[in-house]
Tab-separated table of C-alpha atoms in Angstrom:
chain	number	residue	atom	x	y	z
A	1	MET	CA	0.064	0.213	0.305
A	2	LYS	CA	2.926	2.689	0.993
A	3	LYS	CA	4.414	1.606	-2.654
A	4	ILE	CA	1.025	2.404	-4.211
A	5	LYS	CA	0.906	5.628	-2.295
A	6	ALA	CA	4.221	6.546	-3.120
A	7	ILE	CA	3.694	6.450	-6.710
A	8	PHE	CA	0.450	8.435	-6.793
A	9	ILE	CA	2.830	10.962	-5.149
A	10	ILE	CA	5.487	10.617	-8.085
A	11	LEU	CA	2.543	11.110	-10.254
A	12	SER	CA	1.431	14.476	-8.558
A	13	ILE	CA	4.509	15.821	-8.756
A	14	SER	CA	4.688	14.463	-12.518
A	15	ILE	CA	5.705	13.652	-14.904
A	16	VAL	CA	8.058	16.090	-13.840
A	17	LEU	CA	9.800	17.587	-17.004
A	18	ILE	CA	7.823	16.797	-20.122
A	19	PHE	CA	10.346	19.228	-22.127
A	20	CYS	CA	8.672	20.280	-25.171
A	21	VAL	CA	5.949	22.905	-26.836
A	22	PHE	CA	5.300	26.475	-27.963
A	23	GLY	CA	8.696	27.466	-29.501
A	24	ILE	CA	9.575	30.964	-29.116
A	25	LYS	CA	9.191	32.626	-32.267
A	26	ASN	CA	10.865	36.089	-31.116
A	27	ALA	CA	12.818	37.791	-28.118
A	28	LYS	CA	9.729	38.852	-26.702
A	29	ILE	CA	6.994	37.478	-24.650
A	30	GLY	CA	4.612	40.182	-23.250
A	31	LYS	CA	6.379	42.912	-21.639
A	32	ASN	CA	9.471	40.679	-20.851
A	33	ASN	CA	12.249	40.593	-23.483
A	34	ILE	CA	14.786	37.814	-23.335
A	35	ASN	CA	17.562	36.276	-25.329
A	36	GLN	CA	15.820	33.586	-27.541
A	37	ASP	CA	19.107	31.689	-27.721
A	38	ASN	CA	19.162	30.982	-23.892
A	39	VAL	CA	15.760	29.165	-23.656
A	40	LYS	CA	15.220	28.073	-27.430
A	41	ASP	CA	16.142	24.707	-26.596
A	42	ILE	CA	13.448	24.003	-23.741
A	43	PHE	CA	10.862	25.926	-25.933
A	44	ASN	CA	11.645	24.126	-29.037
A	45	MET	CA	12.311	20.533	-27.587
A	46	LYS	CA	11.620	17.334	-29.464
A	47	GLU	CA	13.281	14.719	-27.315
A	48	TYR	CA	15.261	14.631	-23.958
A	49	GLU	CA	16.721	12.293	-21.858
A	50	ALA	CA	17.228	13.455	-17.896
A	51	GLU	CA	18.307	13.142	-14.664
A	52	LEU	CA	16.509	14.537	-11.603
A	53	GLU	CA	16.012	14.911	-8.065
A	54	VAL	CA	13.045	15.882	-6.257
A	55	THR	CA	12.142	17.318	-3.031
A	56	ILE	CA	8.639	16.989	-2.011
A	57	ASN	CA	7.325	18.996	1.532
A	58	SER	CA	4.396	18.546	3.509
A	59	ASN	CA	3.291	19.293	6.794
A	60	LYS	CA	4.362	16.613	8.241
A	61	ASN	CA	7.892	15.353	6.287
A	62	GLN	CA	9.898	15.748	3.547
A	63	ASN	CA	10.590	12.968	0.686
A	64	LYS	CA	13.342	12.923	-1.996
A	65	TYR	CA	13.364	10.876	-5.078
A	66	LYS	CA	15.794	10.376	-7.825
A	67	ILE	CA	14.190	9.926	-11.459
A	68	LYS	CA	15.435	9.252	-15.170
A	69	GLN	CA	13.196	10.626	-17.958
A	70	LYS	CA	12.757	10.123	-21.349
A	71	TYR	CA	10.544	12.503	-23.573
A	72	LYS	CA	9.343	12.254	-27.516
A	73	LYS	CA	6.899	15.260	-28.190
A	74	ASP	CA	6.108	13.506	-31.727
A	75	GLU	CA	4.701	10.473	-29.605
A	76	GLU	CA	3.115	12.527	-26.812
A	77	GLU	CA	4.816	10.389	-24.818
A	78	ILE	CA	7.056	10.778	-21.108
A	79	ILE	CA	8.648	8.072	-19.645
A	80	GLN	CA	9.888	8.386	-16.015
A	81	GLU	CA	11.691	5.586	-14.132
A	82	ILE	CA	12.418	5.788	-10.536
A	83	VAL	CA	15.808	5.235	-9.066
A	84	GLU	CA	15.882	5.982	-5.776
A	85	PRO	CA	14.079	5.092	-2.965
A	86	GLU	CA	15.255	1.338	-2.832
A	87	ASN	CA	12.050	0.445	-2.389
A	88	LEU	CA	10.679	2.097	-5.474
A	89	LYS	CA	13.257	1.481	-7.723
A	90	GLY	CA	12.448	0.216	-11.159
A	91	ILE	CA	8.707	1.187	-11.343
A	92	LYS	CA	8.071	2.934	-14.508
A	93	ILE	CA	5.350	5.442	-14.860
A	94	ILE	CA	4.350	6.291	-18.676
A	95	LYS	CA	2.556	9.214	-19.637
A	96	GLN	CA	1.039	8.509	-23.509
A	97	LYS	CA	-1.568	10.913	-24.461
A	98	ASN	CA	-4.568	10.308	-22.021
A	99	LYS	CA	-3.179	7.404	-20.470
A	100	ILE	CA	-0.938	6.523	-17.905
A	101	THR	CA	0.492	2.925	-17.229
A	102	LEU	CA	2.608	1.976	-14.105
A	103	GLU	CA	5.111	-0.929	-14.888
A	104	ASN	CA	7.293	-2.653	-12.377
A	105	THR	CA	8.286	-6.511	-13.456
A	106	GLU	CA	9.152	-7.274	-9.520
A	107	LEU	CA	5.929	-6.331	-8.439
A	108	ASN	CA	3.711	-7.217	-11.300
A	109	LEU	CA	2.553	-4.235	-11.394
A	110	ASN	CA	0.789	-2.783	-14.419
A	111	LYS	CA	-2.328	-0.682	-14.510
A	112	ILE	CA	-3.543	1.640	-16.804
A	113	PHE	CA	-5.534	4.954	-16.036
A	114	SER	CA	-7.584	6.528	-19.047
A	115	GLU	CA	-9.099	9.987	-18.771
A	116	TYR	CA	-7.054	10.754	-15.439
A	117	ASN	CA	-8.167	14.324	-15.378
A	118	GLY	CA	-7.023	14.646	-11.688
A	119	ILE	CA	-3.880	13.169	-12.082
A	120	ALA	CA	-3.119	14.821	-15.134
A	121	GLN	CA	-4.097	18.053	-14.129
A	122	ASN	CA	-0.104	18.700	-12.222
A	123	ASP	CA	1.781	21.596	-12.261
A	124	MET	CA	5.358	19.956	-12.012
A	125	ASP	CA	6.491	19.467	-15.556
A	126	LEU	CA	8.148	22.208	-17.929
A	127	ASP	CA	4.898	21.403	-20.486
A	128	SER	CA	2.710	23.097	-17.811
A	129	PHE	CA	5.210	25.838	-16.965
A	130	VAL	CA	5.287	26.988	-20.505
A	131	LYS	CA	1.783	27.128	-20.675
A	132	ASP	CA	1.108	29.367	-17.723
A	133	PHE	CA	3.931	31.464	-18.522
A	134	LYS	CA	2.561	31.936	-22.071
A	135	GLU	CA	-1.173	32.288	-20.922
A	136	ASN	CA	0.162	34.795	-17.996
A	137	GLU	CA	2.117	37.101	-20.100
A	138	GLN	CA	1.424	40.324	-18.347
A	139	SER	CA	1.891	38.650	-14.394
A	140	SER	CA	4.780	36.568	-15.809
A	141	LYS	CA	8.370	37.613	-14.872
A	142	ILE	CA	11.992	37.244	-16.315
A	143	GLU	CA	15.302	38.226	-14.538
A	144	GLU	CA	18.485	38.090	-16.287
A	145	LYS	CA	21.574	37.305	-14.136
A	146	SER	CA	25.102	36.516	-14.855
A	147	GLU	CA	24.748	33.199	-15.811
A	148	GLU	CA	21.571	32.265	-15.224
A	149	ILE	CA	17.838	33.314	-16.573
A	150	VAL	CA	15.148	32.984	-13.638
A	151	LEU	CA	11.329	32.917	-15.358
A	152	GLU	CA	8.592	33.115	-12.663
A	153	THR	CA	4.828	32.593	-13.693
A	154	GLN	CA	1.480	31.107	-11.667
A	155	SER	CA	-0.364	28.703	-12.257
A	156	LYS	CA	-3.905	28.541	-13.605
A	157	ASN	CA	-5.083	26.086	-12.069
A	158	LYS	CA	-6.654	26.362	-8.726
A	159	ASN	CA	-4.029	24.357	-6.528
A	160	LYS	CA	-3.089	26.520	-3.619
A	161	TYR	CA	-0.305	23.997	-3.099
A	162	THR	CA	1.443	24.498	-6.749
A	163	LYS	CA	0.461	28.086	-7.097
A	164	ASN	CA	3.705	29.848	-7.927
A	165	LYS	CA	6.760	28.398	-10.299
A	166	ILE	CA	10.336	29.709	-10.639
A	167	LEU	CA	12.404	27.889	-13.402
A	168	THR	CA	16.206	28.396	-13.501
A	169	ILE	CA	18.039	28.133	-16.517
A	170	SER	CA	21.578	28.227	-17.220
A	171	LYS	CA	22.753	30.577	-20.206
A	172	ASN	CA	25.897	28.759	-20.751
A	173	THR	CA	24.042	25.535	-21.841
A	174	GLY	CA	20.504	26.285	-22.425
A	175	THR	CA	18.985	23.584	-20.492
A	176	PRO	CA	17.380	23.834	-16.834
A	177	ILE	CA	19.015	23.955	-13.507
A	178	ASN	CA	16.358	23.805	-11.105
A	179	MET	CA	12.229	24.255	-10.600
A	180	GLU	CA	10.528	25.270	-7.643
A	181	ILE	CA	7.141	25.177	-6.765
A	182	LYS	CA	5.181	27.205	-4.182
A	183	ASP	CA	2.196	27.806	-2.500
A	184	ILE	CA	0.094	30.603	-2.191
A	185	ASN	CA	1.999	31.926	0.644
A	186	LYS	CA	5.373	31.292	-0.829
A	187	LYS	CA	6.352	28.158	0.461
A	188	THR	CA	8.110	26.119	-1.217
A	189	THR	CA	6.332	22.472	-1.820
A	190	VAL	CA	8.408	20.737	-4.425
A	191	TYR	CA	11.923	21.495	-5.232
A	192	ILE	CA	13.258	19.882	-8.769
A	193	VAL	CA	17.310	19.843	-9.363
A	194	TYR	CA	18.300	18.659	-12.942
A	195	SER	CA	21.325	16.775	-12.762
A	196	LYS	CA	21.719	15.870	-16.584
A	197	VAL	CA	19.664	16.920	-19.334
A	198	GLU	CA	20.075	15.746	-22.907
A	199	ILE	CA	18.352	17.696	-25.585
A	200	LYS	CA	17.703	16.404	-28.840
A	201	GLN	CA	16.148	18.900	-31.887
């Protein structure tokens, strides 16, 4: 039961890192001017492989996970494989269009969720971040630092625990460094560190 519960926690932070969508066609988003070269890889990504560390903070405790991800835009598919903790190692969460599959050969776990509105409506992946950023152009913010670009926006859904989102991108590599999710009181609920990202155009 604990394993199933943990799987749904992973799903809720989700399908973290759907790099894709919505290419930036010019260097201006709303009132924000940005260097297109520094963000184009993320906004125009067709495929990627990534390794990330996720920390989830709740009122009672803090949980940490290591995850490997593969994404293919053309197939509308993202595969997440849990690396740590050990009791969840090897579990794969496969999202393709309107379907999620959970797989693990050791647990004989293979369950499909169709039309998973509650699970899918999360704010933890880059796809959601880009959509929110573009839809909230007037309120979204960009801060350019010496080595980083920091993009800040708000979620369009009503989840008070994932209201504010901040994505930090490296100027040098054009890839994400971290994403921070905050609640309505600006308290960090989810912190994602991208330890390795390989982008394919």
